[in-house]
Short mmCIF file of C-alpha atoms in Angstrom, two decimals:
data_model
loop_
_atom_site.label_atom_id
_atom_site.label_comp_id
_atom_site.label_asym_id
_atom_site.label_seq_id
_atom_site.Cartn_x
_atom_site.Cartn_y
_atom_site.Cartn_z
CA MET A 1 -0.13 -0.06 -0.17
CA VAL A 2 2.96 2.42 0.70
CA ASN A 3 4.64 1.55 -2.33
CA ALA A 4 1.30 2.23 -4.38
CA PHE A 5 0.74 5.72 -2.28
CA LEU A 6 4.26 6.17 -3.08
CA LYS A 7 4.03 5.76 -7.07
CA GLY A 8 0.53 7.49 -6.89
CA LEU A 9 1.98 10.74 -5.14
CA PHE A 10 4.86 10.91 -7.60
CA SER A 11 2.55 10.52 -10.51
CA VAL A 12 0.47 13.34 -9.42
CA ILE A 13 3.08 15.70 -8.94
CA THR A 14 4.99 14.96 -12.15
CA ASN A 15 1.39 15.15 -14.45
CA LEU A 16 0.56 18.59 -12.66
CA THR A 17 3.92 19.92 -13.09
CA SER A 18 3.99 18.60 -16.69
CA ILE A 19 0.29 20.34 -17.38
CA ILE A 20 1.53 23.39 -16.07
CA LEU A 21 5.03 23.58 -17.91
CA THR A 22 4.19 22.03 -21.36
CA PRO A 23 2.33 25.17 -22.41
CA ILE A 24 4.99 27.48 -21.24
CA TRP A 25 7.47 25.18 -23.13
CA VAL A 26 5.31 25.50 -26.38
CA GLY A 27 5.21 29.22 -26.10
CA ILE A 28 8.93 29.12 -25.51
CA ASN A 29 9.62 27.16 -28.56
CA ALA A 30 7.21 29.34 -30.36
CA VAL A 31 9.07 32.63 -29.75
CA ILE A 32 12.59 31.70 -30.10
CA GLY A 33 12.64 28.53 -31.78
CA ASN A 34 14.81 25.50 -31.20
CA SER A 35 17.59 27.41 -29.51
CA ALA A 36 15.65 26.73 -26.32
CA ALA A 37 15.56 22.91 -26.86
CA ASP A 38 19.16 22.97 -27.89
CA PHE A 39 20.25 24.71 -24.62
CA LEU A 40 17.89 23.04 -22.24
CA THR A 41 18.08 19.51 -23.71
CA PRO A 42 21.88 18.33 -22.77
CA VAL A 43 21.03 19.96 -19.08
CA SER A 44 18.19 17.61 -19.20
CA ASN A 45 20.11 14.59 -20.01
CA LEU A 46 22.78 15.08 -17.61
CA PHE A 47 20.00 15.04 -14.93
CA ASP A 48 18.96 11.96 -16.52
CA TYR A 49 22.41 10.49 -16.49
CA LEU A 50 22.73 11.55 -12.55
CA GLU A 51 19.34 9.89 -11.50
CA GLN A 52 20.88 6.61 -12.26
CA PHE A 53 23.43 6.95 -9.51
CA ALA A 54 20.76 7.53 -7.14
CA PRO A 55 19.64 3.96 -6.45
CA LEU A 56 23.18 2.99 -6.61
CA SER A 57 24.38 5.54 -3.94
CA VAL A 58 21.56 4.29 -1.84
CA SER A 59 22.39 0.50 -2.12
CA TYR A 60 26.13 1.62 -1.17
CA LEU A 61 24.80 3.21 2.09
CA GLY A 62 24.49 -0.22 3.48
CA LEU A 63 21.45 0.15 5.30
CA THR A 64 19.02 -2.65 5.76
CA SER A 65 15.64 -2.50 3.83
CA ASN A 66 13.88 -2.04 7.31
CA THR A 67 15.98 1.35 8.06
CA LEU A 68 15.35 2.36 4.47
CA ASP A 69 11.51 1.50 4.69
CA ILE A 70 11.37 3.84 7.83
CA ILE A 71 13.28 6.76 6.11
CA ILE A 72 11.14 6.92 3.21
CA LEU A 73 7.91 6.44 5.19
CA LEU A 74 8.98 9.45 7.12
CA VAL A 75 9.76 11.54 4.05
CA VAL A 76 6.41 10.49 2.51
CA ALA A 77 4.77 11.72 6.01
CA ASN A 78 6.57 14.95 5.98
CA ILE A 79 5.47 15.54 2.42
CA THR A 80 1.88 14.64 2.63
CA ILE A 81 0.67 16.13 5.89
CA PRO A 82 1.30 19.66 4.95
CA ILE A 83 -0.18 18.98 1.63
CA SER A 84 -3.26 17.12 3.43
CA VAL A 85 -3.84 20.00 5.60
CA HIS A 86 -3.75 22.77 2.78
CA VAL A 87 -6.49 20.32 1.20
CA VAL A 88 -8.70 20.64 4.01
CA LYS A 89 -8.01 24.32 4.37
CA LEU A 90 -9.14 24.77 0.49
CA ALA A 91 -11.95 22.85 0.94
CA LEU A 92 -13.21 24.68 3.90
CA ARG A 93 -12.55 28.01 2.40
CA TRP A 94 -14.65 26.79 -0.77
CA TYR A 95 -17.42 25.67 1.59
CA SER A 96 -17.31 28.96 3.41
CA ALA A 97 -17.48 30.92 0.14
CA LEU A 98 -20.67 29.08 -0.93
CA LYS A 99 -22.34 29.20 2.26
CA ILE A 100 -22.29 33.03 1.99
CA MET B 1 19.44 23.09 34.77
CA SER B 2 18.80 25.65 31.89
CA ASP B 3 15.99 25.07 29.61
CA ASP B 4 18.70 24.71 26.76
CA VAL B 5 20.42 22.17 28.47
CA LYS B 6 17.03 20.23 29.07
CA TYR B 7 15.96 20.78 25.43
CA VAL B 8 19.11 19.22 24.28
CA LEU B 9 18.90 16.28 26.60
CA LYS B 10 15.46 15.51 25.54
CA ARG B 11 16.61 15.26 21.85
CA VAL B 12 19.63 13.19 22.69
CA LEU B 13 17.46 10.84 24.77
CA VAL B 14 15.00 10.56 21.71
CA GLY B 15 17.89 9.47 19.61
CA VAL B 16 19.40 7.01 21.91
CA LEU B 17 15.52 5.69 22.30
CA ILE B 18 15.52 5.31 18.28
CA PHE B 19 19.03 3.69 18.22
CA LEU B 20 17.99 1.07 20.57
CA CYS B 21 14.77 0.48 18.78
CA ILE B 22 16.73 -0.17 15.38
CA SER B 23 19.11 -2.14 17.25
CA PHE B 24 16.59 -4.65 18.39
CA ILE B 25 15.44 -4.87 14.85
CA LYS B 26 18.68 -5.46 13.44
CA THR B 27 20.54 -7.99 15.76
CA ARG B 28 19.99 -10.68 13.51
CA LYS B 29 22.85 -12.41 12.13
CA VAL B 30 24.23 -11.30 8.91
CA GLU B 31 25.15 -13.50 6.39
CA ALA B 32 25.03 -13.24 2.59
CA LEU B 33 25.86 -11.25 -0.69
CA SER B 34 29.31 -10.42 -2.03
CA THR B 35 27.97 -8.53 -5.09
CA VAL B 36 24.91 -7.86 -7.17
CA GLY B 37 23.50 -6.21 -9.98
CA PHE B 38 22.42 -8.06 -12.96
CA ASN B 39 18.96 -9.12 -14.29
CA THR B 40 20.11 -11.98 -16.03
CA TRP B 41 22.87 -14.48 -15.55
CA GLU B 42 24.04 -17.29 -17.46
CA PHE B 43 26.31 -20.39 -16.25
CA VAL B 44 27.85 -22.16 -18.99
CA TYR B 45 29.41 -25.40 -18.21
CA ARG B 46 31.78 -26.45 -21.33
CA ASP B 47 33.61 -29.58 -20.45
CA ASN B 48 33.79 -32.49 -22.94
CA THR B 49 34.61 -34.85 -20.35
CA VAL B 50 31.74 -37.31 -18.85
CA GLY B 51 30.87 -37.45 -15.35
CA GLN B 52 32.06 -34.45 -13.97
CA ASN B 53 30.22 -32.25 -11.52
CA TRP B 54 29.46 -28.72 -12.08
CA ASN B 55 28.42 -26.26 -9.51
CA ASN B 56 27.95 -22.48 -9.11
CA SER B 57 26.43 -19.76 -7.36
CA PHE B 58 25.74 -15.89 -7.83
CA ILE B 59 23.75 -13.17 -6.57
CA TYR B 60 20.76 -12.33 -8.28
CA ARG B 61 18.91 -8.80 -7.44
CA LEU B 62 15.28 -8.99 -8.48
CA GLY B 63 14.60 -6.21 -11.08
CA GLU B 64 11.25 -4.68 -12.51
CA GLN B 65 10.75 -6.67 -15.53
CA LYS B 66 9.81 -10.25 -15.77
CA SER B 67 13.16 -12.30 -16.26
CA LEU B 68 14.76 -15.32 -16.98
CA LEU B 69 17.69 -17.16 -15.54
CA ALA B 70 19.33 -19.74 -17.75
CA VAL B 71 21.89 -22.39 -16.48
CA ASN B 72 23.37 -23.85 -19.42
CA VAL B 73 25.23 -27.21 -19.47
CA TYR B 74 26.85 -28.31 -22.54
CA TRP B 75 28.07 -31.90 -23.41
CA PRO B 76 29.37 -34.43 -25.79
CA SER B 77 26.98 -35.88 -28.07
CA PHE B 78 25.55 -38.93 -26.14
CA GLN B 79 22.44 -40.05 -24.41
CA GLY B 80 23.18 -38.81 -20.99
CA TYR B 81 22.04 -38.90 -17.67
CA TYR B 82 21.41 -35.84 -15.51
CA ASN B 83 21.41 -34.97 -11.66
CA GLY B 84 21.09 -31.64 -10.15
CA THR B 85 19.43 -28.98 -7.70
CA LEU B 86 18.96 -25.34 -8.03
CA THR B 87 18.56 -23.32 -4.75
CA ILE B 88 16.87 -19.96 -4.21
CA GLN B 89 17.93 -18.35 -0.66
CA PHE B 90 17.30 -14.62 0.34
CA ASP B 91 19.47 -12.78 2.89
CA PRO B 92 18.24 -13.68 6.45
CA ALA B 93 19.37 -10.32 7.37
CA GLN B 94 16.69 -8.70 5.60
CA PHE B 95 13.92 -10.85 5.97
CA SER B 96 12.84 -12.09 9.57
CA ASN B 97 11.47 -15.64 9.51
CA GLY B 98 8.13 -15.46 8.07
CA SER B 99 8.28 -11.97 6.56
CA LEU B 100 9.01 -13.14 3.40
CA LYS B 101 6.94 -16.18 1.77
CA LEU B 102 8.33 -17.55 -1.49
CA THR B 103 5.23 -18.89 -3.21
CA ASN B 104 4.53 -20.36 -6.68
CA GLN B 105 3.69 -17.24 -8.24
CA TYR B 106 7.37 -16.04 -7.99
CA PHE B 107 9.59 -18.96 -9.44
CA LYS B 108 9.20 -21.61 -12.05
CA LEU B 109 12.07 -24.18 -13.24
CA PHE B 110 11.95 -25.56 -16.69
CA VAL B 111 14.55 -27.84 -18.31
CA PHE B 112 14.95 -27.22 -22.09
CA GLN B 113 16.78 -29.92 -24.23
CA ASN B 114 18.55 -28.70 -27.36
CA ASN B 115 16.91 -25.01 -26.86
CA SER B 116 13.64 -26.40 -28.20
CA TYR B 117 10.42 -25.39 -26.87
CA SER B 118 8.89 -28.68 -27.54
CA GLN B 119 11.68 -30.35 -25.56
CA GLN B 120 10.74 -28.39 -22.36
CA TYR B 121 10.15 -30.37 -19.11
CA TYR B 122 8.37 -28.35 -16.43
CA ILE B 123 9.98 -29.29 -12.95
CA GLY B 124 8.02 -27.38 -10.40
CA THR B 125 7.31 -24.17 -8.50
CA CYS B 126 8.87 -22.75 -5.26
CA ASP B 127 7.41 -22.53 -1.88
CA GLY B 128 9.02 -22.01 1.30
CA ASP B 129 10.01 -19.29 3.42
CA LEU B 130 13.62 -17.80 2.80
CA THR B 131 15.10 -20.76 0.97
CA CYS B 132 13.63 -23.20 -1.70
CA THR B 133 15.24 -25.85 -3.80
CA PHE B 134 14.38 -27.86 -7.03
CA ASN B 135 15.77 -30.93 -7.63
CA PHE B 136 15.67 -32.45 -11.18
CA GLN B 137 16.93 -35.22 -12.90
CA GLY B 138 16.37 -37.08 -16.12
CA THR B 139 17.95 -38.70 -19.30
CA ALA B 140 19.06 -36.27 -22.14
CA GLU B 141 18.44 -37.58 -25.46
CA GLN B 142 20.84 -37.69 -28.36
CA LEU B 143 21.67 -33.87 -29.02
CA SER B 144 22.98 -32.62 -31.94
CA THR B 145 23.97 -29.43 -30.39
CA ASN B 146 25.07 -31.28 -27.10
CA ASN B 147 23.25 -29.07 -24.65
CA PHE B 148 20.46 -28.73 -22.14
CA SER B 149 19.50 -25.79 -19.95
CA VAL B 150 18.04 -25.23 -16.60
CA GLN B 151 15.95 -22.13 -16.90
CA LEU B 152 14.24 -20.29 -13.97
CA LEU B 153 11.64 -18.04 -14.76
CA ILE B 154 11.13 -15.07 -12.13
CA ASN B 155 8.13 -12.95 -11.86
CA ASN B 156 9.55 -9.79 -10.37
CA ASP B 157 6.18 -8.10 -10.66
CA ALA B 158 4.83 -10.25 -7.48
CA PHE B 159 7.77 -8.67 -5.54
CA SER B 160 7.00 -5.09 -6.66
CA THR B 161 3.50 -5.15 -5.21
CA ALA B 162 4.78 -6.34 -1.71
CA TYR B 163 7.97 -4.48 -1.44
CA ILE B 164 9.53 -1.42 -1.95
CA PHE B 165 13.09 -2.44 -2.49
CA TYR B 166 13.69 -5.14 -4.32
CA PRO B 167 15.57 -8.13 -2.30
CA ALA B 168 18.34 -9.96 -3.75
CA ALA B 169 18.86 -13.48 -3.64
CA ARG B 170 21.45 -15.95 -3.98
CA ILE B 171 20.90 -18.53 -6.29
CA SER B 172 22.95 -21.63 -6.46
CA ALA B 173 23.09 -24.82 -9.06
CA SER B 174 24.70 -27.82 -9.35
CA VAL B 175 24.42 -30.57 -12.07
CA TYR B 176 26.09 -33.82 -12.42
CA VAL B 177 26.08 -35.46 -15.95
CA SER B 178 27.31 -38.76 -16.85
CA ASP B 179 26.51 -41.46 -19.42
CA GLU B 180 25.02 -44.01 -16.99
CA SER B 181 21.74 -45.19 -18.11
CA ASN B 182 18.80 -45.08 -15.77
CA SER B 183 15.49 -46.54 -16.77
CA GLY B 184 13.50 -44.85 -14.13
CA ASN B 185 14.33 -41.41 -15.86
CA ASN B 186 11.92 -42.53 -18.86
CA ASP B 187 9.06 -42.39 -16.30
CA ILE B 188 10.12 -38.80 -14.74
CA ILE B 189 10.31 -37.32 -18.27
CA ASN B 190 6.95 -38.70 -19.42
CA ASN B 191 5.34 -37.25 -16.09
CA GLN B 192 7.18 -34.03 -16.62
CA ASN B 193 5.91 -34.00 -20.46
CA GLU B 194 2.50 -34.64 -19.43
CA ASN B 195 2.87 -31.66 -16.63
CA THR B 196 4.12 -29.50 -19.11
CA GLN B 197 1.59 -30.25 -21.73
CA ASN B 198 -1.10 -29.50 -18.98
CA ILE B 199 0.47 -26.31 -18.35
CA ILE B 200 0.44 -25.15 -21.90
CA ASN B 201 -3.24 -26.12 -22.27
CA ASN B 202 -3.95 -23.91 -19.04
CA GLN B 203 -1.79 -21.11 -20.63
CA ASN B 204 -3.60 -21.67 -23.83
CA GLU B 205 -6.88 -21.01 -22.36
CA ILE B 206 -5.64 -18.17 -20.35
CA THR B 207 -4.33 -16.34 -23.51
CA GLN B 208 -7.54 -16.72 -25.24
CA ASN B 209 -9.36 -15.04 -22.30
CA ILE B 210 -6.94 -12.39 -22.26
CA ILE B 211 -7.42 -11.89 -26.25
CA ASP B 212 -11.11 -12.23 -25.93
CA SER B 213 -11.35 -9.36 -23.18
CA ASN B 214 -9.22 -7.00 -25.61
CA LYS B 215 -11.37 -6.05 -28.46
CA VAL B 216 -8.53 -4.31 -30.54
CA CYS B 217 -6.02 -6.69 -31.63
CA ASP B 218 -3.41 -7.11 -34.45
CA THR B 219 -1.26 -10.21 -35.52
CA LEU B 220 2.26 -9.67 -36.57
CA ASP B 221 3.74 -12.16 -39.25
CA LYS B 222 6.23 -12.29 -42.08
CA ASN B 223 4.14 -9.84 -43.79
CA ASP B 224 5.09 -7.17 -41.32
CA ILE B 225 9.02 -7.67 -42.16
CA VAL B 226 10.38 -4.27 -43.33
CA THR B 227 13.93 -5.29 -43.11
CA ASP B 228 14.75 -8.86 -44.09
CA ASN B 229 17.34 -11.30 -43.50
CA LYS B 230 18.28 -9.82 -40.21
CA TYR B 231 17.56 -9.45 -36.55
CA LEU B 232 17.93 -7.07 -33.83
CA ASN B 233 21.00 -7.46 -31.52
CA ASN B 234 20.93 -6.31 -27.80
CA THR B 235 22.06 -2.62 -28.82
CA GLY B 236 19.17 -2.49 -31.52
CA GLY B 237 21.78 -2.98 -34.56
CA TYR B 238 21.24 -5.62 -37.15
CA TYR B 239 22.84 -9.14 -37.30
CA ASP B 240 22.66 -11.16 -40.56
CA ASN B 241 20.55 -14.12 -40.56
CA THR B 242 18.52 -15.46 -43.43
CA SER B 243 16.01 -16.89 -41.38
CA TYR B 244 14.88 -13.61 -39.53
CA GLY B 245 13.24 -10.53 -40.35
CA VAL B 246 12.39 -7.15 -38.58
CA SER B 247 9.33 -5.51 -38.34
CA ASP B 248 8.73 -1.54 -38.29
CA TYR B 249 8.26 0.81 -35.30
CA ILE B 250 4.95 -0.21 -33.62
CA ASP B 251 3.48 2.49 -31.79
CA VAL B 252 2.50 1.55 -28.40
CA SER B 253 2.06 4.76 -26.62
CA GLU B 254 -1.60 3.74 -25.39
CA SER B 255 -0.80 2.67 -21.66
CA GLU B 256 -3.15 -0.14 -22.32
CA PHE B 257 -1.19 -1.66 -24.82
CA THR B 258 0.13 -5.30 -24.53
CA VAL B 259 1.94 -7.81 -26.66
CA ILE B 260 0.56 -11.31 -26.51
CA ASN B 261 2.65 -14.08 -27.93
CA GLU B 262 0.81 -16.61 -29.49
CA PHE B 263 2.99 -19.17 -31.03
CA THR B 264 5.21 -22.03 -30.53
CA HIS B 265 8.21 -20.70 -32.03
CA SER B 266 12.10 -20.00 -31.86
CA SER B 267 13.61 -16.81 -30.54
CA VAL B 268 11.85 -13.28 -30.42
CA TYR B 269 14.33 -10.30 -30.38
CA TYR B 270 12.73 -6.94 -29.61
CA CYS B 271 13.63 -3.52 -28.65
CA PHE B 272 12.09 -0.63 -26.96
CA TYR B 273 12.52 2.95 -28.15
CA THR B 274 11.23 6.40 -26.96
CA ASP B 275 9.24 9.04 -29.03
CA ASN B 276 12.46 10.14 -30.88
CA LYS B 277 13.27 6.40 -31.56
CA THR B 278 16.34 6.70 -29.31
CA LEU B 279 16.94 2.98 -27.89
CA ILE B 280 15.83 2.23 -24.46
CA SER B 281 16.55 -1.60 -24.18
CA CYS B 282 16.55 -4.81 -25.99
CA SER B 283 15.48 -8.30 -24.78
CA LYS B 284 15.19 -11.47 -26.17
CA SER B 285 12.78 -14.13 -25.30
CA SER B 286 13.64 -18.03 -26.20
CA ASN B 287 10.91 -19.41 -24.51
CA PHE B 288 7.81 -17.33 -24.70
CA THR B 289 4.70 -19.25 -23.24
CA ASN B 290 1.39 -18.75 -24.53
CA ASN B 291 0.21 -16.19 -22.33
CA THR B 292 3.78 -14.41 -22.17
CA VAL B 293 2.70 -10.30 -21.82
CA ILE B 294 5.52 -8.39 -22.53
CA ASP B 295 6.09 -5.26 -19.96
CA PHE B 296 7.24 -1.84 -21.63
CA PRO B 297 9.91 0.09 -19.95
CA ASN B 298 9.19 3.61 -18.63
CA ASN B 299 8.83 6.34 -21.26
CA THR B 300 8.34 3.56 -24.26
CA LYS B 301 6.77 4.88 -27.40
CA PHE B 302 7.90 2.21 -30.28
CA VAL B 303 8.81 -1.38 -30.10
CA ARG B 304 10.30 -3.53 -32.71
CA PHE B 305 10.36 -7.09 -33.11
CA SER B 306 12.40 -9.50 -35.17
CA PHE B 307 11.48 -12.95 -35.48
CA ASN B 308 12.02 -16.23 -37.20
CA LYS B 309 10.15 -16.12 -40.54
CA ILE B 310 10.63 -19.62 -41.67
CA ASN B 311 7.36 -21.67 -40.45
CA ASN B 312 5.10 -18.81 -41.68
CA LYS B 313 3.02 -18.73 -38.41
CA PRO B 314 1.57 -15.84 -36.83
CA ILE B 315 3.99 -14.32 -34.34
CA ILE B 316 2.64 -11.84 -32.13
CA ARG B 317 -0.70 -10.58 -31.25
CA VAL B 318 -0.77 -6.96 -30.07
CA CYS B 319 -3.86 -5.64 -28.39
CA LYS B 320 -5.28 -2.56 -26.76
CA ASN B 321 -7.70 -2.77 -24.13
CA GLY B 322 -10.99 -0.93 -25.15
CA ASN B 323 -14.31 -1.06 -26.13
CA GLN B 324 -14.75 -2.48 -29.90
CA ALA B 325 -18.43 -1.58 -30.11
CA LEU B 326 -17.79 2.00 -29.26
CA ASN B 327 -14.78 2.45 -31.43
CA ASP B 328 -17.18 1.19 -34.18
CA PHE B 329 -19.62 3.87 -33.60
CA ILE B 330 -17.42 6.83 -33.41
CA SER B 331 -13.77 7.71 -33.20
CA ASP B 332 -11.69 10.85 -33.58
CA SER B 333 -11.51 10.97 -37.11
CA ASP B 334 -15.49 10.74 -37.38
CA VAL B 335 -15.70 13.96 -35.20
CA SER B 336 -12.86 16.17 -36.71
CA PRO B 337 -11.08 14.14 -39.40
CA GLY B 338 -7.41 15.09 -39.18
CA LEU B 339 -7.80 17.80 -36.84
CA GLY B 340 -7.31 15.84 -33.43
CA GLN B 341 -4.27 13.95 -34.79
CA ASP B 342 -2.72 17.15 -36.46
CA TYR B 343 -3.22 19.34 -33.59
CA PHE B 344 -1.84 16.76 -30.63
CA THR B 345 0.48 15.31 -32.63
CA ASN B 346 3.99 16.01 -31.00
CA PHE B 347 2.06 17.78 -28.02
CA SER B 348 4.47 15.80 -25.89
CA ASP B 349 4.69 16.42 -21.74
CA ASP B 350 8.18 14.95 -22.05
CA ASN B 351 9.98 18.13 -22.64
CA PRO B 352 13.50 19.26 -21.11
CA LEU B 353 11.86 22.12 -18.93
CA THR B 354 9.54 19.68 -17.32
CA ASN B 355 12.34 17.18 -17.10
CA ILE B 356 14.46 19.71 -15.26
CA VAL B 357 11.93 21.30 -13.12
CA LEU B 358 11.10 17.75 -11.87
CA PHE B 359 14.66 16.82 -11.24
CA PRO B 360 14.42 16.45 -7.24
CA VAL B 361 11.23 14.74 -7.85
CA HIS B 362 12.73 12.38 -10.22
CA LEU B 363 15.90 11.91 -7.82
CA LEU B 364 13.60 10.88 -4.87
CA GLN B 365 11.89 8.39 -7.38
CA ALA B 366 14.91 6.79 -8.31
CA ALA B 367 16.31 6.78 -5.05
CA SER B 368 13.30 4.59 -3.95
CA SER B 369 13.71 2.03 -6.96
CA THR B 370 15.37 -0.89 -7.72
CA CYS B 371 19.01 -0.47 -7.90
CA SER B 372 20.65 -1.32 -11.42
CA PRO B 373 24.59 -1.56 -12.08
CA VAL B 374 25.81 1.32 -14.05
CA SER B 375 28.22 1.11 -17.02
CA LEU B 376 30.82 3.99 -17.53
CA SER B 377 33.00 4.42 -20.44
CA VAL B 378 36.15 5.48 -19.24
CA ILE B 379 39.10 6.01 -21.81
CA ASN B 380 37.48 3.44 -24.05
CA GLN B 381 37.00 0.90 -21.40
CA VAL B 382 33.86 -0.16 -19.94
CA VAL B 383 33.64 0.00 -16.23
CA ASP B 384 30.63 -1.70 -14.58
CA ILE B 385 29.84 -0.61 -11.05
CA PRO B 386 27.45 -3.19 -9.25
CA CYS B 387 25.05 -2.19 -6.74
CA GLY B 388 26.57 -2.58 -3.40
CA ASN B 389 23.76 -2.86 -0.65
CA THR B 390 24.46 -6.40 -0.47
CA ILE B 391 28.23 -6.42 0.41
CA PHE B 392 27.63 -8.11 3.72
CA TRP B 393 26.80 -11.39 2.30
CA ASP B 394 29.29 -14.25 3.43
CA LYS B 395 31.24 -11.87 5.65
CA PRO B 396 30.10 -12.71 8.84
CA TYR B 397 33.03 -10.66 10.46
CA ALA B 398 31.14 -7.62 9.07
CA SER B 399 27.72 -8.42 10.53
CA SER B 400 28.63 -6.12 13.59
CA PHE B 401 29.91 -3.51 11.63
CA ARG B 402 26.65 -3.49 9.70
CA THR B 403 24.71 -3.08 12.89
CA TRP B 404 26.54 -0.09 14.06
CA TRP B 405 26.58 1.42 10.78
CA ASN B 406 22.80 0.90 10.66
CA LEU B 407 22.57 2.46 14.23
CA PHE B 408 24.74 5.57 13.49
CA VAL B 409 23.75 6.67 9.61
CA GLY B 410 20.15 5.34 9.61
CA GLY B 411 19.44 6.38 13.29
CA ILE B 412 20.75 9.86 12.67
CA ALA B 413 18.59 10.09 9.56
CA ILE B 414 15.48 8.85 11.31
CA TYR B 415 15.95 11.06 14.22
CA TYR B 416 16.17 14.20 12.14
CA LEU B 417 13.11 13.17 9.92
CA GLY B 418 11.31 12.25 12.94
CA LEU B 419 12.01 15.92 14.49
CA LYS B 420 11.07 17.16 11.02
CA LEU B 421 7.77 15.31 11.39
CA PHE B 422 7.35 16.44 14.94
CA LYS B 423 7.55 20.19 13.65
CA THR B 424 5.26 19.53 10.68
CA ILE B 425 2.81 18.04 13.07
CA ASN B 426 2.92 20.78 15.37
CA ASN B 427 2.22 23.27 12.44
CA ALA B 428 -0.54 21.29 11.02
CA ILE B 429 -2.36 21.38 14.70
CA ASP B 430 -3.34 24.92 14.31
CA PRO B 431 -3.94 25.19 10.65
CA PHE B 432 -6.29 27.76 10.54
CA LYS B 433 -4.37 30.30 12.47
CA ASP B 434 -4.06 32.92 9.69
CA ASP B 435 -7.39 32.26 8.25
CA PHE B 436 -10.23 33.40 10.68
CA GLU B 437 -11.05 35.97 8.07
CA HIS B 438 -11.94 33.20 5.64
CA LEU B 439 -13.73 30.99 7.88
CA GLY B 440 -16.01 33.94 9.42
CA GLY B 441 -19.06 32.56 7.82
CA MET B 442 -18.88 29.17 9.37
#
């Protein structure tokens, strides 16, 4: 369940960011052409290259799976609690506005 | 005692308690694992001397894709007798008793003779706690190519649903081959053949059910070959072979798109590509069963297949989940001919800007995924860096070090994350402190 939640959270963040940035990217390309892609693609590729070392680095930490599970769960909790609170606040604001 | 000292002492006490908790969790004896980091492995025994023992072992890290482990044994051309075992053992330091159950959904073992699908003998499945052992024996027929192989089918999907981090396992195998006759082995092989046929029949039925539920299907055969007399190697390049042909790039951008094999056939080679047809990876499947479904790697847009065209049978059935009846009534082109396709073509969400902004998320995602070995090219030399989280296997003297290492590194990380969580919860306790004006109507 934690695994599914984690994947779902990443998917939501990725897709929402993509929805926001894709029109911006299309606009940039429309204005300045391919030079933006020529500049940013190598940077993007560099990040892709660096990402493959992340699981390798974690594996070389030598931590057991139990410890890693606890760390991941705490990170997820730290991320999701503020998001959940803000969502509740937003819902209450909408409720309040509609009630008035 | 000042408040500052009390503050520090409280946190030191919390840290010590966390250390003690982890030490209780991780005081099991650490055995296991020397090196790791590959999805497939093959042991090859090449010795023309009859009557020798062969054995070896290695560590296998479960990956994200279904994979096949092949243990190939070659011997001289004679009717021989083989007797062997294959053992799968998980690190007892990672799994306390009962925390991992090996079931028949994880492993299946087959014996192949002469690399022929028709000479496949189903051995059995694996049930146990942390260790399971397959025993196999039988008589190999007179073989023109002098080999048979023991192949272990590993379904890693089953693990991915149960664990965030994929476990590593030691897989060891030993085979003894001789020219001694053994009349009892014929019965064994006959039983194995019968079992295999039952499995194939069941798989046929399952495949048919899958195909029936998918309304949109197409079948690849030799008419779909666009590059003849070649097949794809593991880097996406061509190898010459007059028996093979390569298909065009098949668009698999729909997430529901699957490929279902429906043939009794020799090897199929296939490669995955991104939307700009950059190679992601290639794979070879020499023992597709009738309900094998290929899983696509992330970012796969196109797939190319290369397959043997000799027997003129359907090769691959490709299907997309959907409602055929609905598609018959209305489609995008019916509503707005050309517009939908033209407008949304190349409207990709995989652009460099998004990729750069999402780098921290991707990094966290990658850090929590399966470790894969990395290959670096250094002065024309390829250097492989294997995964290292199992460096304590077979090093009992390092077990205490690992315990303390977990206490210090893991404990400190958990301590600070715990503090962060405490502050987060504190902030969340009074979430409306800045919002009274918004809630006045309630």
